[in-house]
């Protein structure tokens, strides 16, 4: 290990981080391959893997596990999502704005899991040069935010509509006459290939829109946070976020639609039908026969598009159920809201109390500032932060949910084409090919169709898919460590801080914790105020959401926005990953629930049934009593 400790200053500069001591995380090269997963590297492109020829650089970087977006081993086709933001998010920080202290975020897939590493800028001259570019470009966006955001929404909707228009069908036995008599000179094979190209291009187009304004949203908050920390020594992140909470963001709209449908069911006296049927198809069939059912079903169908294009995950993997295809979660939420209404309870989010708290805290801190200039700066920054903050969450519905859920449905349509042409057994098999391999497979299919010969793909792909499926199953048994490589001296990339919650304190906590050892106290980010003691409900998969009991504390790797209907039923939330602007933190604040995020090892050390205390004021989770195993 001597060559690691003695890595060059050039390697430090390339990674944007420096190790403060000889204490290190494990080397990415020392990760053993899980039994049964030999050859896992074949599932992924060469550029996504740790490379021995760049060993000094690879070991000189700080890598952390991105369990927020990819908590499970990545399927080969799903790498399109990680590769998309690898470029799209990174170019915004490094080349487009550019952010003075931050470059992009590097990626590596290790044993099927995604590890990422933020790159930084340390040269004062380069920082100053980048500052000039950033001030001019970011200033233009901030000054014209409402107009640009309005344009962004139209671009996003147009991208989604063009995606929905793409349709994949098996190639015909005989080319239709309309193709001949239209004199296009272009036929079904050409259309199939170009549609695939448009599908991939559409994903990358939306990926670019995704990050057009996102870093600025985080940047505005970080600037306000820095001002507050300098003006009010000792102020907590939680207090700062209280001053920007209470914004009616689009991500709450799907849950608001469920509340509206629940209230309508009570009004139309069809609520008993919703309560009596756990199976969606049975409930819908019964509703068709009921008096008032037609009106409710009309409202239900109107709400579904677009608000049910809502993934139970974060949208980055094909396997997460989507409301529009799996109605169990929205119907479970509606049943809860109907029962609450019958008890005479208020089912709206406590927005008024959140806004009241926001105003009170803001006034208190504004009064502490000594000069008019300081007060003007404070008010200007908080107004800007409140203006741009909705994009931080609203973009999520357009991109990760509406668009990406539609994208996965289109990939499955293409999977049906491969099944029809005897390349695959099931439409889901398509996800075991990388997008570049799919292009080759598609062309092979076209060759067989055009020539009348058997395509090699009819024999070639099935054993590869079967082998890859077994490898991925073996990888799923491995538990990735939270971090690898060299601990950083500083972290300056805004997404890393605000979204993942990776700070110097996080790193030191990880270095000092043995994930294999049970611990009665865990520390993380104090994301939402309050203190609660209750039984834990550990959720490792969205399928387990239906097991949540009233008043339990939700413990999970990370939440998704579509889990919002569960929050009225829990008493607190704890997540392994996330920062002050992660979904768990934001949703908890908006529902007034205590929350600690970025804990690291909560799902590994806490079990369902444990009695735990969540201190959202201090960022501490304590196991008070171990439940039965």
Coordinates of C-alpha atoms in Angstrom, one line a residue:
X1 CA 0.0 0.0 0.0
X2 CA 3.0 2.3 0.1
X3 CA 2.5 3.6 -3.4
X4 CA -1.0 4.7 -2.4
X5 CA 0.2 6.8 0.5
X6 CA 2.9 8.4 -1.6
X7 CA 0.6 9.4 -4.6
X8 CA 1.7 12.4 -6.5
X9 CA 0.4 16.0 -6.1
X10 CA -0.7 15.7 -9.7
X11 CA -3.1 13.0 -8.7
X12 CA -4.4 15.2 -5.9
X13 CA -5.1 18.0 -8.3
X14 CA -6.9 15.7 -10.8
X15 CA -9.2 14.5 -8.1
X16 CA -9.9 17.9 -6.6
X17 CA -9.5 16.4 -3.1
X18 CA -6.6 15.9 -0.7
X19 CA -6.3 13.3 2.1
X20 CA -6.0 15.1 5.5
X21 CA -4.2 12.1 7.1
X22 CA -3.0 8.6 6.4
X23 CA -6.5 7.3 7.4
X24 CA -8.1 6.0 4.2
X25 CA -11.0 4.1 3.0
X26 CA -10.4 0.8 1.2
X27 CA -8.9 0.9 -2.2
X28 CA -11.4 0.5 -5.1
X29 CA -9.0 -2.2 -6.4
X30 CA -9.3 -4.3 -3.2
X31 CA -13.0 -5.0 -3.6
X32 CA -13.5 -8.7 -3.9
X33 CA -15.8 -10.1 -6.5
X34 CA -18.9 -11.7 -4.9
X35 CA -19.2 -15.4 -5.4
X36 CA -21.0 -16.2 -8.5
X37 CA -20.4 -12.8 -10.1
X38 CA -17.2 -13.5 -11.8
X39 CA -17.0 -11.6 -15.1
X40 CA -19.4 -8.9 -13.9
X41 CA -17.3 -6.3 -15.8
X42 CA -18.7 -7.6 -19.1
X43 CA -22.1 -6.1 -18.2
X44 CA -20.8 -2.5 -18.4
X45 CA -18.8 -0.3 -20.8
X46 CA -15.1 -0.1 -20.4
X47 CA -15.1 3.6 -19.5
X48 CA -17.3 3.0 -16.5
X49 CA -14.8 0.6 -14.8
X50 CA -11.9 1.1 -12.5
X51 CA -8.8 1.0 -14.7
X52 CA -5.4 -0.4 -13.5
X53 CA -3.5 1.8 -16.0
X54 CA -4.9 4.8 -14.1
X55 CA -4.4 3.3 -10.6
X56 CA -2.6 6.3 -9.1
X57 CA -5.5 8.6 -10.1
X58 CA -8.2 6.2 -9.2
X59 CA -6.8 5.6 -5.7
X60 CA -6.2 9.3 -5.1
X61 CA -9.9 10.1 -5.5
X62 CA -12.7 10.0 -3.0
X63 CA -15.5 7.6 -4.2
X64 CA -18.8 7.4 -2.4
X65 CA -21.7 5.0 -3.1
X66 CA -24.6 6.6 -4.9
X67 CA -27.3 4.6 -3.1
X68 CA -29.7 7.5 -3.7
X69 CA -30.1 6.9 -7.4
X70 CA -29.0 3.3 -7.8
X71 CA -29.4 1.3 -4.6
X72 CA -29.2 -2.0 -6.4
X73 CA -26.8 -3.5 -9.0
X74 CA -27.3 -1.6 -12.3
X75 CA -28.8 -3.5 -15.3
X76 CA -26.7 -3.0 -18.4
X77 CA -29.3 -0.9 -20.3
X78 CA -30.0 1.2 -17.1
X79 CA -26.5 2.6 -17.3
X80 CA -27.9 5.0 -19.9
X81 CA -29.3 7.0 -16.9
X82 CA -26.0 7.2 -15.0
X83 CA -24.0 7.9 -18.2
X84 CA -26.5 10.6 -19.0
X85 CA -26.0 12.6 -15.9
X86 CA -22.3 11.8 -15.8
X87 CA -22.0 14.2 -18.7
X88 CA -25.1 16.4 -18.3
X89 CA -24.6 17.3 -14.7
X90 CA -20.8 17.5 -14.9
X91 CA -20.7 19.8 -17.9
X92 CA -22.9 22.4 -16.2
X93 CA -20.5 22.7 -13.3
X94 CA -17.3 22.4 -15.3
X95 CA -17.9 24.0 -18.7
X96 CA -21.3 25.8 -18.9
X97 CA -21.6 28.1 -15.9
X98 CA -18.7 27.3 -14.8
X99 CA -18.9 27.0 -11.0
X100 CA -15.7 28.5 -9.5
X101 CA -14.8 25.8 -7.0
X102 CA -16.3 22.7 -8.7
X103 CA -15.8 20.6 -11.8
X104 CA -17.8 17.5 -12.6
X105 CA -18.7 14.3 -10.8
X106 CA -16.8 11.2 -12.0
X107 CA -18.4 7.7 -12.1
X108 CA -17.2 4.2 -11.6
X109 CA -19.2 0.9 -11.5
X110 CA -17.7 -1.5 -8.9
X111 CA -19.3 -4.9 -8.4
X112 CA -22.4 -3.5 -10.2
X113 CA -22.8 -0.5 -7.9
X114 CA -22.3 3.1 -8.8
X115 CA -19.6 5.1 -7.0
X116 CA -19.1 8.7 -7.7
X117 CA -16.4 11.3 -7.0
X118 CA -16.6 15.1 -7.2
X119 CA -13.8 17.0 -8.8
X120 CA -12.8 20.4 -7.6
X121 CA -10.7 23.4 -8.5
X122 CA -7.9 24.5 -6.2
X123 CA -5.8 26.9 -8.3
X124 CA -6.7 30.5 -7.1
X125 CA -6.1 31.9 -10.6
X126 CA -8.5 29.4 -12.2
X127 CA -11.0 30.0 -9.5
X128 CA -10.9 33.8 -10.2
X129 CA -11.2 33.3 -13.9
X130 CA -14.2 30.9 -13.5
X131 CA -15.8 33.4 -11.1
X132 CA -16.1 35.9 -13.9
X133 CA -17.8 33.5 -16.3
X134 CA -20.1 32.3 -13.5
X135 CA -21.2 35.7 -12.4
X136 CA -22.1 36.8 -15.9
X137 CA -24.0 33.7 -16.9
X138 CA -25.7 32.9 -13.6
X139 CA -26.6 36.5 -13.2
X140 CA -28.5 36.4 -16.5
X141 CA -30.5 33.4 -15.4
X142 CA -31.3 34.8 -12.0
X143 CA -32.4 38.1 -13.4
X144 CA -34.7 36.4 -15.9
X145 CA -35.6 33.3 -13.9
X146 CA -39.4 33.3 -14.3
X147 CA -39.2 33.7 -18.1
X148 CA -36.5 31.1 -18.5
X149 CA -38.3 28.7 -16.2
X150 CA -41.5 29.1 -18.2
X151 CA -39.5 28.3 -21.3
X152 CA -38.0 25.3 -19.6
X153 CA -41.4 23.9 -18.7
X154 CA -42.5 24.1 -22.4
X155 CA -39.2 22.5 -23.6
X156 CA -39.7 19.6 -21.1
X157 CA -43.4 19.1 -22.1
X158 CA -42.4 19.1 -25.8
X159 CA -39.7 16.5 -25.2
X160 CA -42.2 14.3 -23.3
X161 CA -44.8 14.6 -26.1
X162 CA -42.2 13.6 -28.7
X163 CA -41.2 10.6 -26.6
X164 CA -44.8 9.5 -26.3
X165 CA -45.2 9.7 -30.1
X166 CA -42.5 7.1 -30.6
X167 CA -44.1 3.6 -31.2
X168 CA -42.3 0.3 -31.7
X169 CA -43.9 -2.5 -33.6
X170 CA -42.5 -5.8 -35.0
X171 CA -41.4 -5.6 -38.7
X172 CA -44.2 -6.8 -41.0
X173 CA -44.2 -10.0 -43.1
X174 CA -44.8 -7.8 -46.2
X175 CA -44.1 -4.1 -46.3
X176 CA -47.5 -2.3 -46.3
X177 CA -48.7 -0.9 -49.6
X178 CA -48.9 2.7 -48.2
X179 CA -45.1 2.5 -47.8
X180 CA -44.8 1.7 -51.4
X181 CA -47.3 4.1 -52.9
X182 CA -46.2 7.0 -50.8
X183 CA -42.9 6.9 -52.8
X184 CA -40.9 7.7 -49.6
X185 CA -38.2 5.2 -50.5
X186 CA -38.0 4.5 -46.8
X187 CA -39.4 1.4 -45.2
X188 CA -40.2 -0.3 -41.9
X189 CA -36.6 -1.3 -41.2
X190 CA -35.4 2.3 -41.5
X191 CA -38.3 3.5 -39.3
X192 CA -37.5 1.0 -36.6
X193 CA -33.8 2.0 -36.5
X194 CA -34.4 5.7 -36.6
X195 CA -37.1 5.4 -33.8
X196 CA -34.5 3.7 -31.6
X197 CA -32.1 6.5 -32.3
X198 CA -34.7 9.1 -31.5
X199 CA -35.5 7.2 -28.3
X200 CA -31.9 7.4 -27.1
X201 CA -31.5 11.0 -28.3
X202 CA -34.7 12.0 -26.5
X203 CA -33.4 10.7 -23.2
X204 CA -30.1 12.6 -23.6
X205 CA -32.1 15.7 -24.6
X206 CA -34.1 15.6 -21.4
X207 CA -31.0 14.8 -19.5
X208 CA -29.5 18.1 -20.7
X209 CA -32.7 20.0 -19.7
X210 CA -32.6 18.3 -16.3
X211 CA -29.4 20.2 -15.2
X212 CA -29.9 23.4 -17.1
X213 CA -31.0 25.3 -14.0
X214 CA -30.5 22.8 -11.2
X215 CA -27.0 23.8 -10.1
X216 CA -28.1 27.4 -9.9
X217 CA -31.0 26.4 -7.6
X218 CA -28.5 24.7 -5.3
X219 CA -26.0 27.5 -5.8
X220 CA -28.5 30.2 -4.7
X221 CA -29.2 28.2 -1.5
X222 CA -25.5 27.6 -0.8
X223 CA -24.9 31.4 -1.2
X224 CA -27.7 32.2 1.2
X225 CA -26.4 29.5 3.6
X226 CA -22.9 30.9 3.5
X227 CA -24.2 34.4 4.3
X228 CA -26.2 33.1 7.2
X229 CA -23.3 31.2 8.6
X230 CA -21.0 34.3 8.5
X231 CA -23.7 36.7 9.8
X232 CA -25.1 34.4 12.5
X233 CA -22.3 32.1 13.9
X234 CA -23.7 28.9 15.1
X235 CA -26.9 28.9 13.1
X236 CA -27.9 25.4 12.1
X237 CA -28.7 24.2 8.6
X238 CA -32.2 23.3 9.8
X239 CA -32.9 26.9 10.8
X240 CA -31.7 28.1 7.4
X241 CA -34.0 25.7 5.6
X242 CA -36.9 26.8 7.8
X243 CA -36.6 30.2 6.1
X244 CA -37.2 28.7 2.6
X245 CA -39.7 26.0 3.5
X246 CA -43.4 26.1 2.8
X247 CA -43.2 26.5 -1.0
X248 CA -46.0 24.8 -2.9
X249 CA -44.0 22.6 -5.2
X250 CA -45.2 20.5 -8.1
X251 CA -44.0 17.2 -6.6
X252 CA -46.8 17.4 -4.1
X253 CA -49.5 17.6 -6.8
X254 CA -49.9 13.8 -7.3
X255 CA -50.5 13.4 -3.6
X256 CA -52.9 16.4 -3.7
X257 CA -54.8 14.7 -6.5
X258 CA -55.2 11.6 -4.2
X259 CA -56.6 13.8 -1.5
X260 CA -59.0 15.4 -3.9
X261 CA -60.2 12.0 -5.2
X262 CA -60.6 10.8 -1.6
X263 CA -62.8 13.8 -0.8
X264 CA -64.8 13.3 -4.0
X265 CA -65.4 9.7 -3.1
X266 CA -66.8 10.8 0.3
X267 CA -69.0 13.5 -1.4
X268 CA -70.3 11.0 -4.0
X269 CA -70.9 8.3 -1.4
X270 CA -68.7 5.8 -3.1
X271 CA -66.0 5.9 -0.5
X272 CA -67.0 2.4 0.8
X273 CA -66.1 1.0 -2.6
X274 CA -62.5 2.4 -2.3
X275 CA -62.2 1.0 1.2
X276 CA -63.7 -2.4 0.5
X277 CA -61.4 -3.4 -2.4
X278 CA -57.6 -3.7 -1.9
X279 CA -57.1 -5.0 -5.5
X280 CA -57.3 -2.0 -7.9
X281 CA -59.0 -3.9 -10.7
X282 CA -61.8 -5.1 -8.4
X283 CA -62.3 -1.5 -7.0
X284 CA -62.5 -0.1 -10.5
X285 CA -65.0 -2.7 -11.7
X286 CA -67.2 -2.1 -8.6
X287 CA -67.0 1.6 -9.2
X288 CA -68.4 1.3 -12.7
X289 CA -71.6 -0.3 -11.3
X290 CA -72.1 2.3 -8.5
X291 CA -74.3 5.3 -8.6
X292 CA -71.9 8.3 -8.7
X293 CA -69.1 5.9 -9.8
X294 CA -69.0 7.3 -13.4
X295 CA -68.3 10.8 -12.1
X296 CA -65.6 9.6 -9.8
X297 CA -64.0 7.4 -12.5
X298 CA -64.0 10.4 -14.9
X299 CA -62.1 12.5 -12.3
X300 CA -59.8 9.5 -11.6
X301 CA -58.9 9.1 -15.3
X302 CA -58.3 12.9 -15.6
X303 CA -55.9 12.8 -12.7
X304 CA -53.9 9.8 -14.0
X305 CA -52.3 11.7 -17.0
X306 CA -49.8 13.1 -16.1
X307 CA -50.0 12.9 -12.3
X308 CA -49.8 9.1 -12.1
X309 CA -46.6 9.0 -14.2
X310 CA -45.0 8.8 -10.7
X311 CA -42.2 6.3 -10.0
X312 CA -42.0 4.6 -6.6
X313 CA -38.3 5.0 -7.0
X314 CA -36.2 7.9 -8.2
X315 CA -36.8 7.1 -11.9
X316 CA -33.3 6.0 -12.7
X317 CA -34.0 2.2 -12.9
X318 CA -36.5 0.4 -15.0
X319 CA -37.6 -1.9 -12.2
X320 CA -39.3 0.7 -10.0
X321 CA -43.1 0.4 -10.3
X322 CA -45.0 3.5 -11.6
X323 CA -48.4 4.6 -10.3
X324 CA -50.0 4.5 -13.7
X325 CA -49.1 0.7 -14.0
X326 CA -49.4 -0.2 -10.4
X327 CA -52.3 1.5 -8.6
X328 CA -51.8 -0.1 -5.2
X329 CA -49.9 2.8 -3.5
X330 CA -52.3 5.6 -4.7
X331 CA -55.3 3.5 -3.7
X332 CA -53.7 2.7 -0.3
X333 CA -53.2 6.5 0.2
X334 CA -56.8 7.3 -0.8
X335 CA -58.1 4.7 1.7
X336 CA -56.1 6.4 4.4
X337 CA -57.4 9.9 3.5
X338 CA -61.0 8.7 3.4
X339 CA -60.7 7.2 6.8
X340 CA -59.1 10.4 8.1
X341 CA -62.0 12.5 6.6
X342 CA -64.5 10.2 8.3
X343 CA -62.8 10.8 11.6
X344 CA -63.2 14.6 11.0
X345 CA -59.4 15.1 10.5
X346 CA -57.7 17.6 8.2
X347 CA -55.9 15.9 5.3
X348 CA -54.1 18.9 3.8
X349 CA -50.4 19.4 4.4
X350 CA -49.8 21.8 7.4
X351 CA -48.7 24.5 5.0
X352 CA -50.1 27.4 7.1
X353 CA -48.1 26.4 10.2
X354 CA -44.9 26.0 8.1
X355 CA -45.4 29.4 6.6
X356 CA -46.0 30.9 10.0
X357 CA -42.8 29.4 11.3
X358 CA -40.9 30.6 8.2
X359 CA -42.0 34.2 8.7
X360 CA -41.2 34.1 12.4
X361 CA -37.7 32.7 12.0
X362 CA -36.9 35.1 9.1
X363 CA -38.0 38.1 11.1
X364 CA -36.0 37.1 14.1
X365 CA -32.8 36.7 12.2
X366 CA -33.4 39.8 10.0
X367 CA -33.6 41.9 13.3
X368 CA -30.2 40.6 14.4
X369 CA -28.4 42.2 11.5
X370 CA -26.6 45.5 12.5
X371 CA -26.8 47.5 9.3
X372 CA -29.2 48.4 6.5
X373 CA -26.7 47.0 4.0
X374 CA -26.7 43.7 5.7
X375 CA -30.5 43.5 5.9
X376 CA -30.7 44.4 2.2
X377 CA -28.3 41.6 1.3
X378 CA -30.1 39.1 3.5
X379 CA -33.5 40.0 2.0
X380 CA -32.2 39.9 -1.5
X381 CA -30.6 36.5 -1.0
X382 CA -33.6 34.9 0.7
X383 CA -36.0 36.2 -2.0
X384 CA -33.7 34.8 -4.7
X385 CA -33.5 31.4 -2.9
X386 CA -37.3 31.2 -2.5
X387 CA -37.8 32.1 -6.2
X388 CA -35.4 29.5 -7.6
X389 CA -36.0 26.8 -5.0
X390 CA -39.2 25.3 -6.6
X391 CA -37.2 24.3 -9.6
X392 CA -35.0 22.1 -7.4
X393 CA -38.0 19.9 -6.8
X394 CA -40.4 20.7 -9.7
X395 CA -38.0 19.6 -12.4
X396 CA -38.1 16.2 -10.7
X397 CA -41.7 15.5 -11.8
X398 CA -41.1 16.5 -15.4
X399 CA -37.8 14.6 -15.7
X400 CA -37.4 11.6 -13.4
X401 CA -41.1 10.8 -13.2
X402 CA -43.2 11.8 -16.2
X403 CA -40.4 11.6 -18.8
X404 CA -38.3 8.7 -17.4
X405 CA -41.4 6.5 -16.6
X406 CA -42.6 7.0 -20.2
X407 CA -39.1 6.2 -21.4
X408 CA -39.0 2.9 -19.6
X409 CA -42.4 2.0 -21.1
X410 CA -41.1 2.7 -24.6
X411 CA -38.1 0.5 -24.0
X412 CA -40.5 -2.3 -23.0
X413 CA -42.3 -1.7 -26.3
X414 CA -39.0 -2.3 -28.1
X415 CA -38.5 -5.4 -25.9
X416 CA -41.8 -6.8 -27.4
X417 CA -40.3 -6.4 -30.8
X418 CA -37.4 -8.5 -29.9
X419 CA -39.7 -11.1 -28.4
X420 CA -41.8 -11.2 -31.6
X421 CA -38.7 -11.8 -33.6
X422 CA -37.5 -14.6 -31.4
X423 CA -34.4 -12.8 -29.9
X424 CA -35.7 -12.8 -26.3
X425 CA -38.1 -14.7 -24.1
X426 CA -39.5 -11.7 -22.3
X427 CA -39.7 -8.0 -22.8
X428 CA -37.8 -7.5 -19.5
X429 CA -34.8 -9.3 -21.1
X430 CA -34.0 -6.1 -23.0
X431 CA -32.6 -4.5 -19.9
X432 CA -29.7 -7.0 -19.9
X433 CA -28.2 -5.4 -23.0
X434 CA -26.3 -2.1 -23.1
X435 CA -27.8 0.5 -25.4
X436 CA -24.9 0.1 -27.9
X437 CA -25.5 -3.7 -27.9
X438 CA -29.1 -3.1 -28.6
X439 CA -28.3 -1.1 -31.7
X440 CA -26.3 -4.1 -33.0
X441 CA -29.0 -6.5 -32.0
X442 CA -31.6 -4.3 -33.8
X443 CA -29.5 -4.3 -37.0
X444 CA -29.1 -8.1 -36.8
X445 CA -32.8 -8.4 -36.5
X446 CA -33.3 -6.2 -39.6
X447 CA -30.8 -8.3 -41.6
X448 CA -32.7 -11.5 -40.8
X449 CA -36.0 -9.8 -41.8
X450 CA -34.6 -8.4 -45.0
X451 CA -32.7 -11.5 -46.2
X452 CA -35.1 -14.2 -44.9
X453 CA -32.2 -15.9 -43.1
X454 CA -32.2 -16.7 -39.4
X455 CA -30.7 -13.9 -37.5
X456 CA -27.7 -14.9 -35.3
X457 CA -29.3 -13.0 -32.5
X458 CA -32.0 -15.7 -32.2
X459 CA -29.3 -18.0 -30.9
X460 CA -26.7 -15.5 -29.6
X461 CA -28.4 -13.3 -27.0
X462 CA -30.4 -15.8 -24.8
X463 CA -27.4 -17.4 -23.1
X464 CA -25.8 -14.0 -22.6
X465 CA -28.9 -12.6 -21.0
X466 CA -29.2 -15.7 -18.7
X467 CA -25.6 -15.4 -17.6
X468 CA -25.9 -11.7 -16.9
X469 CA -29.1 -12.2 -14.9
X470 CA -27.3 -14.8 -12.7
X471 CA -24.4 -12.4 -12.2
X472 CA -26.6 -9.5 -11.2
X473 CA -28.4 -11.7 -8.7
X474 CA -25.0 -12.6 -7.2
X475 CA -24.0 -8.9 -7.1
X476 CA -27.3 -8.1 -5.2
X477 CA -26.0 -10.1 -2.3
X478 CA -23.0 -7.8 -1.8
X479 CA -23.2 -4.8 0.5
X480 CA -21.2 -1.8 -1.0
X481 CA -19.3 0.3 1.5
X482 CA -20.3 4.0 1.8
X483 CA -16.9 5.2 0.5
X484 CA -13.6 4.1 -1.1
X485 CA -10.3 5.8 -1.7
X486 CA -8.8 9.0 -0.2
X487 CA -10.8 11.0 2.3
X488 CA -11.2 14.6 0.9
X489 CA -9.8 17.7 2.5
X490 CA -12.6 19.8 1.1
X491 CA -15.8 19.2 -0.8
X492 CA -17.0 22.1 -3.0
X493 CA -19.4 20.5 -5.6
X494 CA -22.9 21.8 -4.7
X495 CA -24.9 18.6 -5.6
X496 CA -22.6 16.5 -3.5
X497 CA -23.3 18.8 -0.5
X498 CA -26.9 19.6 -0.9
X499 CA -28.3 16.4 -2.5
X500 CA -26.2 13.6 -1.1
X501 CA -25.3 15.4 2.1
X502 CA -21.6 14.5 1.9
X503 CA -19.6 16.8 4.2
X504 CA -16.3 16.6 6.1
X505 CA -18.3 15.5 9.1
X506 CA -20.0 12.7 7.0
X507 CA -16.6 11.4 5.9
X508 CA -15.2 11.4 9.4
X509 CA -18.3 9.6 10.7
X510 CA -17.9 6.9 8.0
X511 CA -14.2 6.5 8.8
X512 CA -15.0 5.8 12.4
X513 CA -17.9 3.4 12.0
X514 CA -17.7 -0.3 11.4
X515 CA -20.9 -1.2 9.4
X516 CA -20.7 -4.8 10.6
X517 CA -20.9 -3.8 14.2
X518 CA -24.2 -3.1 15.8
X519 CA -24.4 0.4 17.2
X520 CA -27.1 2.0 19.4
X521 CA -26.4 5.5 18.2
X522 CA -26.1 6.9 14.7
X523 CA -25.4 10.4 13.5
X524 CA -26.5 12.2 10.3
X525 CA -27.9 15.5 9.0
X526 CA -30.5 17.1 11.2
X527 CA -32.9 17.6 8.3
X528 CA -36.3 18.4 10.0
X529 CA -36.9 19.5 13.6
X530 CA -38.6 17.4 16.3
X531 CA -38.0 14.4 18.6
X532 CA -39.9 11.2 18.4
X533 CA -39.6 7.7 19.9
X534 CA -41.5 4.9 18.2
X535 CA -41.0 1.5 16.5
X536 CA -39.0 1.3 13.3
X537 CA -40.2 0.1 10.0
X538 CA -37.2 -0.7 7.7
X539 CA -38.0 -0.4 4.0
X540 CA -35.5 -2.0 1.6
X541 CA -37.9 -2.0 -1.4
X542 CA -40.9 0.0 -2.4
X543 CA -42.9 -3.2 -2.3
X544 CA -42.6 -3.0 1.5
X545 CA -44.4 0.4 1.7
X546 CA -47.7 -1.5 2.1
X547 CA -46.4 -2.9 5.4
X548 CA -46.0 0.6 7.1
X549 CA -48.2 0.9 10.3
X550 CA -49.6 4.0 11.8
X551 CA -47.1 5.9 13.9
X552 CA -44.0 4.0 12.9
X553 CA -40.7 5.6 12.1
X554 CA -39.7 5.0 8.5
X555 CA -36.1 3.8 8.0
X556 CA -34.9 3.5 4.5
X557 CA -32.0 3.8 2.1
X558 CA -33.7 6.9 0.5
X559 CA -37.2 7.9 -0.1
X560 CA -38.9 8.9 -3.4
X561 CA -41.3 11.8 -3.9
X562 CA -44.1 9.3 -4.7
X563 CA -43.8 8.0 -1.1
X564 CA -45.4 11.3 0.1
X565 CA -48.8 9.5 0.8
X566 CA -47.1 7.4 3.4
X567 CA -45.8 10.4 5.4
X568 CA -49.1 11.3 7.0
X569 CA -49.0 7.8 8.7
X570 CA -45.5 7.9 10.0
X571 CA -44.0 9.8 13.0
X572 CA -40.5 10.4 11.7
X573 CA -38.1 9.4 8.9
X574 CA -34.5 8.2 8.8
X575 CA -32.5 7.6 5.6
X576 CA -29.0 6.3 4.9
X577 CA -28.2 8.9 2.2
X578 CA -29.2 12.5 1.5
X579 CA -28.6 16.1 2.5
X580 CA -30.7 19.1 3.4
X581 CA -32.2 19.2 -0.1
X582 CA -32.8 15.4 -0.5
X583 CA -36.4 14.3 -0.9
X584 CA -36.6 12.8 2.5
X585 CA -35.6 16.1 4.1
X586 CA -37.9 18.2 2.1
X587 CA -41.0 16.1 2.4
X588 CA -40.4 15.7 6.2
X589 CA -40.2 19.4 6.6
X590 CA -43.3 20.0 4.6
X591 CA -45.2 17.4 6.7
X592 CA -43.7 18.7 10.0
X593 CA -42.0 15.4 10.8
X594 CA -38.6 14.9 12.5
X595 CA -36.0 13.5 10.1
X596 CA -32.4 12.6 10.1
X597 CA -30.8 11.9 6.7
X598 CA -27.3 10.8 5.5
X599 CA -27.0 8.4 8.4
X600 CA -25.0 5.9 6.3
X601 CA -25.8 2.7 8.2
X602 CA -29.4 3.0 9.4
X603 CA -30.8 0.1 7.3
X604 CA -27.8 -2.1 8.2
X605 CA -28.1 -1.6 12.0
X606 CA -31.8 -0.9 12.7
X607 CA -34.4 -3.7 12.2
X608 CA -38.2 -3.5 11.9
X609 CA -39.6 -3.5 15.4
X610 CA -36.7 -1.8 17.1
X611 CA -37.7 1.0 19.4
X612 CA -35.8 4.1 18.2
X613 CA -35.5 7.7 19.1
X614 CA -35.1 10.2 16.2
X615 CA -33.7 13.6 17.2
X616 CA -34.2 15.8 14.2
X617 CA -32.8 18.8 16.1
X618 CA -29.4 17.3 16.6
X619 CA -29.2 14.7 13.8
X620 CA -29.0 11.7 16.2
X621 CA -30.8 8.3 15.9
X622 CA -30.7 6.1 19.0
X623 CA -31.8 2.5 19.4
X624 CA -33.6 2.4 22.7
X625 CA -34.7 -1.2 22.6
X626 CA -33.9 -4.1 20.2
X627 CA -37.1 -5.7 18.9
X628 CA -37.4 -9.4 18.3
X629 CA -35.5 -10.7 15.2

